[in-house]
PDB file of C-alpha atoms in Angstrom:
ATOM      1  CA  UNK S  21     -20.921 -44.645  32.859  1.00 36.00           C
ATOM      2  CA  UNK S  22     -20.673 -42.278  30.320  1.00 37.00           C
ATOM      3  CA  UNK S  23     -23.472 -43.556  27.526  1.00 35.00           C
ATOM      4  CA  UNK S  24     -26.391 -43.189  30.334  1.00 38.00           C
ATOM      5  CA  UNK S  25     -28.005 -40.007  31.186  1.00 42.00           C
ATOM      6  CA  UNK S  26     -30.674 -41.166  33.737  1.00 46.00           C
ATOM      7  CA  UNK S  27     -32.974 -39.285  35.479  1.00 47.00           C
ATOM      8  CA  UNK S  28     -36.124 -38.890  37.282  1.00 46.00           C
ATOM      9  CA  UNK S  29     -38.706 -36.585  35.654  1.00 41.00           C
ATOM     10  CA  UNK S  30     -41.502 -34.934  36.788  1.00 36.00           C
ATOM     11  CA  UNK S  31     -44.187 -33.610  34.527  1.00 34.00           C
ATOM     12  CA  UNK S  32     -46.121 -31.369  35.838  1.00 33.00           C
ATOM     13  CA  UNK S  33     -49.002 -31.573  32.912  1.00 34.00           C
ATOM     14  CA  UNK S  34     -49.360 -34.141  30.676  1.00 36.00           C
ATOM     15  CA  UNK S  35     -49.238 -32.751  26.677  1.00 37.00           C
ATOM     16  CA  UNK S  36     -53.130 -30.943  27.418  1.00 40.00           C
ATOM     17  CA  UNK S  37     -52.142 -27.765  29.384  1.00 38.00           C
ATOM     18  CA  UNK S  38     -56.029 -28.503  30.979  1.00 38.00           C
ATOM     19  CA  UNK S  39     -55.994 -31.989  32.077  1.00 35.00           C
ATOM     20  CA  UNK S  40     -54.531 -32.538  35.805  1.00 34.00           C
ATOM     21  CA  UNK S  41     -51.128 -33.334  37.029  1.00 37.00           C
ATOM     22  CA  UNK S  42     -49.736 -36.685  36.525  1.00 38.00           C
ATOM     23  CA  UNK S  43     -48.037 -39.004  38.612  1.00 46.00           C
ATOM     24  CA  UNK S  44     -45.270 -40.932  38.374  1.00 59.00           C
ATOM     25  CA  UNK S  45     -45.324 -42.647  41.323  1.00 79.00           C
ATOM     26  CA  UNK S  46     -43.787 -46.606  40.426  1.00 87.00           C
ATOM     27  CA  UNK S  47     -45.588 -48.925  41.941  1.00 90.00           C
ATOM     28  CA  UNK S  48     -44.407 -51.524  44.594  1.00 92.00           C
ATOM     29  CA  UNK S  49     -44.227 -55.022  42.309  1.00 93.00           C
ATOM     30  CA  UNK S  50     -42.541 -52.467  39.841  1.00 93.00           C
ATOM     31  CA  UNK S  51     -40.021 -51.658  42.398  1.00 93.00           C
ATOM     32  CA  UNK S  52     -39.825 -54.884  43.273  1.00 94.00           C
ATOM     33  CA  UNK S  53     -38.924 -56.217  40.196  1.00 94.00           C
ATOM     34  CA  UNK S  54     -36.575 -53.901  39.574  1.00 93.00           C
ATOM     35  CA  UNK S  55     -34.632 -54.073  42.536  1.00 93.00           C
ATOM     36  CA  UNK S  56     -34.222 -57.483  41.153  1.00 92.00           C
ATOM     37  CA  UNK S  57     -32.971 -57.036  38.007  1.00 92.00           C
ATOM     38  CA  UNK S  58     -30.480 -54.640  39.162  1.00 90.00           C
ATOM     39  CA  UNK S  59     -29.119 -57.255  41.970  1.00 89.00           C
ATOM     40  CA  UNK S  60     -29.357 -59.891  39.158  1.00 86.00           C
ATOM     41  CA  UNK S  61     -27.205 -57.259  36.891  1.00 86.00           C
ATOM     42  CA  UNK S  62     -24.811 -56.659  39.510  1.00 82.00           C
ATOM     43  CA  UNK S  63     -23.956 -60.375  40.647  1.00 78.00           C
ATOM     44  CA  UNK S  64     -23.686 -61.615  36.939  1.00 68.00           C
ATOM     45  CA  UNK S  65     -21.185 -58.682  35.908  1.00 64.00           C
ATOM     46  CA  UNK S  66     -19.284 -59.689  39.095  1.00 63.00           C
ATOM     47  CA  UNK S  67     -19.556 -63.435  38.754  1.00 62.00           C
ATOM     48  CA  UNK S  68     -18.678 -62.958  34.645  1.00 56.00           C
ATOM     49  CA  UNK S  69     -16.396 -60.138  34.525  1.00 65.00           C
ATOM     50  CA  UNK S  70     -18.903 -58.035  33.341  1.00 63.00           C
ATOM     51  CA  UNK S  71     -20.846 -60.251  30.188  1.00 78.00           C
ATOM     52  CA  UNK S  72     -24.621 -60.086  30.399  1.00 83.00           C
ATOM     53  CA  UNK S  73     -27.005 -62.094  28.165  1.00 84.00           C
ATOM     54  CA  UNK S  74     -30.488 -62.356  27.318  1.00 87.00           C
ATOM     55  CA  UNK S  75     -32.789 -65.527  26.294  1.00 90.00           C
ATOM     56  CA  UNK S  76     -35.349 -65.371  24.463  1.00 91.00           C
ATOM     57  CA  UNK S  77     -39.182 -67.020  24.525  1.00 93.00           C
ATOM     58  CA  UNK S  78     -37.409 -69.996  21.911  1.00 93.00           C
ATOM     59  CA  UNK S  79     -33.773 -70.217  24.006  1.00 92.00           C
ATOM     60  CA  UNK S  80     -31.708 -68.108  21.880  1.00 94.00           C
ATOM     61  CA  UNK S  81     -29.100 -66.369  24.089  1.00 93.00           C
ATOM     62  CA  UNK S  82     -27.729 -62.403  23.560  1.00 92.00           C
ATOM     63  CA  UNK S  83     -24.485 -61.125  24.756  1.00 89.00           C
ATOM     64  CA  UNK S  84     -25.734 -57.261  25.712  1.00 86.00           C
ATOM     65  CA  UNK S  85     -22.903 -54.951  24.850  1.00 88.00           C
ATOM     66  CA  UNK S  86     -20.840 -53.485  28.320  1.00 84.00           C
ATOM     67  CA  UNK S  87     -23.034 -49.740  27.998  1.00 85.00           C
ATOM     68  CA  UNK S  88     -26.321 -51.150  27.084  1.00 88.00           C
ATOM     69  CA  UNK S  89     -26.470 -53.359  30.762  1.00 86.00           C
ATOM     70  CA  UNK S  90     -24.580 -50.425  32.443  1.00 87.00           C
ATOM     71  CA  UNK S  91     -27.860 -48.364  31.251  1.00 89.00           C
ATOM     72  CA  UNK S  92     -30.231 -51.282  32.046  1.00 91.00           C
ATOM     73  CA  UNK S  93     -28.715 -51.593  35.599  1.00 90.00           C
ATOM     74  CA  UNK S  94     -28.687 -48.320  36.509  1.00 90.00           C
ATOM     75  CA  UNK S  95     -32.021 -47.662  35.360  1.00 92.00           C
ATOM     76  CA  UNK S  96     -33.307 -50.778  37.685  1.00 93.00           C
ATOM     77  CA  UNK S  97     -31.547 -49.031  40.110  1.00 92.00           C
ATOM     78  CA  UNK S  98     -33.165 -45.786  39.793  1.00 91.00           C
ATOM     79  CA  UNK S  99     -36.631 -47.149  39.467  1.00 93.00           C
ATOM     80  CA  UNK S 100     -36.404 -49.563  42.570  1.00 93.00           C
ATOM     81  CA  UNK S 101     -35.672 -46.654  44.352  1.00 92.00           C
ATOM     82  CA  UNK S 102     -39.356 -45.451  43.051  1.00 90.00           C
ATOM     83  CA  UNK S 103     -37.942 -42.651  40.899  1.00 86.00           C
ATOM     84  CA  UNK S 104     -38.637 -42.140  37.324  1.00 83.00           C
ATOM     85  CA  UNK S 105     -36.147 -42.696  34.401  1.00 84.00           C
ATOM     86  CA  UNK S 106     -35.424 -40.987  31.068  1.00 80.00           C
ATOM     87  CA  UNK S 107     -32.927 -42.429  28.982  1.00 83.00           C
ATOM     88  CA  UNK S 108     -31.350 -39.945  26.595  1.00 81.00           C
ATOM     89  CA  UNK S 109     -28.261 -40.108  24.490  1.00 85.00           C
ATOM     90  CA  UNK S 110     -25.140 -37.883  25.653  1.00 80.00           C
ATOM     91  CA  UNK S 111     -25.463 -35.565  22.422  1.00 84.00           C
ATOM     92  CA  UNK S 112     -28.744 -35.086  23.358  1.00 91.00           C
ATOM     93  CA  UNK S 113     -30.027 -30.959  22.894  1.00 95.00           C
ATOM     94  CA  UNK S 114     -32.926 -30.399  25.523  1.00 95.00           C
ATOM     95  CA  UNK S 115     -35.213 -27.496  25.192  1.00 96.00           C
ATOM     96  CA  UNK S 116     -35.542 -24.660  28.284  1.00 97.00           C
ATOM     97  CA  UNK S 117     -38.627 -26.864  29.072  1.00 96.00           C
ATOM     98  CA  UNK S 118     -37.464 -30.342  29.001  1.00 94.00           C
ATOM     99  CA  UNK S 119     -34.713 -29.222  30.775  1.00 95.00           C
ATOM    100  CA  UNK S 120     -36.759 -27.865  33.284  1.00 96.00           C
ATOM    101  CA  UNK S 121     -39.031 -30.602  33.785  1.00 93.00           C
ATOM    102  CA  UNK S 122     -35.738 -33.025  34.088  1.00 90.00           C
ATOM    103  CA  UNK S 123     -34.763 -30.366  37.257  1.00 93.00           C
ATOM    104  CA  UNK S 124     -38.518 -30.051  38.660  1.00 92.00           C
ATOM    105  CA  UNK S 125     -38.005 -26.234  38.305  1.00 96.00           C
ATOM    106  CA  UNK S 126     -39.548 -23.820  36.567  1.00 97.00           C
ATOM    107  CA  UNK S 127     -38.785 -22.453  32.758  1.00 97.00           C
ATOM    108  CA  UNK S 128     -38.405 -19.447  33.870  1.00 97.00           C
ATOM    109  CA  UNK S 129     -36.018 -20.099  36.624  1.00 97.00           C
ATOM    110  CA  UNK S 130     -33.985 -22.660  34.468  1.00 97.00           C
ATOM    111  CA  UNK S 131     -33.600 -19.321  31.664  1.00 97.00           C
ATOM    112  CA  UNK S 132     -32.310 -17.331  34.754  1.00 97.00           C
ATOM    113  CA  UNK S 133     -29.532 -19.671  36.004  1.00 97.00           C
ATOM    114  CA  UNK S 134     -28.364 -20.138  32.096  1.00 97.00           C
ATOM    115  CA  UNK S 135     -28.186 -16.361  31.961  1.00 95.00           C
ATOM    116  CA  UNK S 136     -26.093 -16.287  35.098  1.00 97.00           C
ATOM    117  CA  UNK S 137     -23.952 -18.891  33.955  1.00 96.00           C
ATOM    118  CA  UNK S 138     -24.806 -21.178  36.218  1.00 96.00           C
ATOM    119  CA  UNK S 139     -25.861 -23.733  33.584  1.00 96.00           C
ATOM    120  CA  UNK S 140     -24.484 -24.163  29.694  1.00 95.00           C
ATOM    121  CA  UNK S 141     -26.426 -23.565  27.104  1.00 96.00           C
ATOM    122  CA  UNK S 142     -26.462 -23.095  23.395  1.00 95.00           C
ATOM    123  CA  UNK S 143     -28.515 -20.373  21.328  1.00 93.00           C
ATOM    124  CA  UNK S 144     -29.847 -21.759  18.269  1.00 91.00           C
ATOM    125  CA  UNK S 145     -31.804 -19.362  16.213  1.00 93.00           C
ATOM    126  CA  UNK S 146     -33.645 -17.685  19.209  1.00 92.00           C
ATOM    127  CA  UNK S 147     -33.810 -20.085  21.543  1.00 94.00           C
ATOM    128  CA  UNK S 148     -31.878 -21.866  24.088  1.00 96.00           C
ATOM    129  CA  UNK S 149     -30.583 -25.804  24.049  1.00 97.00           C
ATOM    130  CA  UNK S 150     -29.346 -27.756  27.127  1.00 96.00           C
ATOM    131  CA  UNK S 151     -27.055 -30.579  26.062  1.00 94.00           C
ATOM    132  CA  UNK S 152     -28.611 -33.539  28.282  1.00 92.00           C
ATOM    133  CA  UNK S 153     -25.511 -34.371  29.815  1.00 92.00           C
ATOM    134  CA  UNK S 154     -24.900 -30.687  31.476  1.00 94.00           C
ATOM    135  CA  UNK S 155     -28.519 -30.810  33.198  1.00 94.00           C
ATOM    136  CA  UNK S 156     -27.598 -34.087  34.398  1.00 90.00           C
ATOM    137  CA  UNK S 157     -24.353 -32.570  35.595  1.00 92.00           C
ATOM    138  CA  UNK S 158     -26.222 -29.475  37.547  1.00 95.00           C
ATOM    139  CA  UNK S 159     -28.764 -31.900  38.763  1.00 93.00           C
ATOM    140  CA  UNK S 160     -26.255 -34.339  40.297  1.00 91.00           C
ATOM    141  CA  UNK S 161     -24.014 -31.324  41.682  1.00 94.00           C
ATOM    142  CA  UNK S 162     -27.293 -29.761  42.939  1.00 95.00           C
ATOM    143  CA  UNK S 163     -28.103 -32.840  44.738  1.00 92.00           C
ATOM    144  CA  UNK S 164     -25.121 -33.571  46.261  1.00 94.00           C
ATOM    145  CA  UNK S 165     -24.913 -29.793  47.843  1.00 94.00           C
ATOM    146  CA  UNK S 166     -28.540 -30.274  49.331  1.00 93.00           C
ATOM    147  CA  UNK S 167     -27.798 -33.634  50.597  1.00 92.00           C
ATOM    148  CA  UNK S 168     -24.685 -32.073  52.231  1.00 94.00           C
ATOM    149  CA  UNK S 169     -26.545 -29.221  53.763  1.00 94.00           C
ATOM    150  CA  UNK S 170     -29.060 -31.343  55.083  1.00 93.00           C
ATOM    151  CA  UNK S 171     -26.555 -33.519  56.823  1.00 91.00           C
ATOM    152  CA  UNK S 172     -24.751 -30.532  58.524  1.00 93.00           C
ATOM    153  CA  UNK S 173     -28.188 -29.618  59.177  1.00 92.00           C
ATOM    154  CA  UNK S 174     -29.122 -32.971  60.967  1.00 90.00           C
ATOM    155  CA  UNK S 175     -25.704 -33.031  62.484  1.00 90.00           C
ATOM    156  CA  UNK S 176     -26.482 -29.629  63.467  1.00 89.00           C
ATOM    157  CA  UNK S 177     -29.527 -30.340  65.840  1.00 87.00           C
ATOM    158  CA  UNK S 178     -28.395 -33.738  66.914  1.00 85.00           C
ATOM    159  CA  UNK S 179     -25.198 -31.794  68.575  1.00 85.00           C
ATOM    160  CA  UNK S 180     -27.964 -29.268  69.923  1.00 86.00           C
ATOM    161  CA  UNK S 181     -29.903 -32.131  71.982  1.00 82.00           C
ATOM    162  CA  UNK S 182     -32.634 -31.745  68.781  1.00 76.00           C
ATOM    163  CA  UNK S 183     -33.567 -35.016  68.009  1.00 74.00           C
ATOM    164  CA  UNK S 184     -33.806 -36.005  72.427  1.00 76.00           C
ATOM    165  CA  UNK S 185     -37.244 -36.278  73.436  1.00 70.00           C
ATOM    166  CA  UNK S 186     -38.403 -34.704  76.826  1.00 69.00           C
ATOM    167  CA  UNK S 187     -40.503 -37.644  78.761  1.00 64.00           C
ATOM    168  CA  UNK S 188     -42.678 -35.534  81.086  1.00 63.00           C
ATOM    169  CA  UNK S 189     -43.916 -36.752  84.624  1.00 61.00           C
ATOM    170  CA  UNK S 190     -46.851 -36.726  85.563  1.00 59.00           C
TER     171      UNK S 190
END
């Protein structure tokens, strides 16, 4: 899916720097709905090699082009899961914030790991612009070696006796 760049955001203020965080919690008919959608995407691109369409309110029917219900279904995906989505285009140039907020890290940390190399960046003028599909590179890679880790970790104490409980007599 290369014409979707989705991702959950977290914004830690809204635009005033003095108003409290936000949340972006979805809630459960939200989820709900989604979940369907994205099952409803899925078993019509199966059923119909892959052609979706929409109806409108007076019956008119809509072929959706292949990327646009590859976006729509992965976003349903994403947000029955509860997480948030941002849709961007590939080309898309992030600033050291944005970025940021799309990695739930700070500024200042995402500056450090694109002076280390660790993430691509471009300098334009004096600052520093993330191309929207490299953050949602690092962010998938990133995830993927935490979710390993915390399986070796969980296989870890299960072959340690970790997860037994003791029943004590009394």
């Amino acid at each position: 899916m290369r014409h979707i760049v989705g991702m959950g955001v977290s914004h830690r203020t809204s635009p005033d720097k003095n108003s409290t965080k936000t949340s972006n919690a979805i809630p459960a008919p939200e989820r709900s709905a989604a979940a369907r959608v994205a099952s409803l995407l899925l078993a019509n691109s199966k059923k119909r090699q892959g052609i979706v369409q929409v109806i409108d309110v007076d019956g008119e029917r809509q072929e959706l082009p292949n990327a646009l219900a590859d976006v729509m279904y992965r976003a349903a995906e994403l947000l029955a899961e509860g997480r948030p989505v941002t849709v961007l285009p590939d080309e898309e140039m992030l600033s050291t914030q944005a970025a940021a907020d799309i990695l739930n890290v700070s500024r200042q940390y995402l500056v450090r790991l694109v002076d280390t190399g660790e993430l691509a960046a471009e300098k334009v003028g004096s600052h520093r612009r993330l191309r929207a599909t490299d953050v949602a590179a690092f962010k998938a890679a990133r995830d993927a070696k935490r979710a390993s880790a915390l399986d070796r970790l969980a296989s870890l104490s299960e072959d340690v006796g970790g997860y037994e409980l003791e029943t004590k007599r009394r």
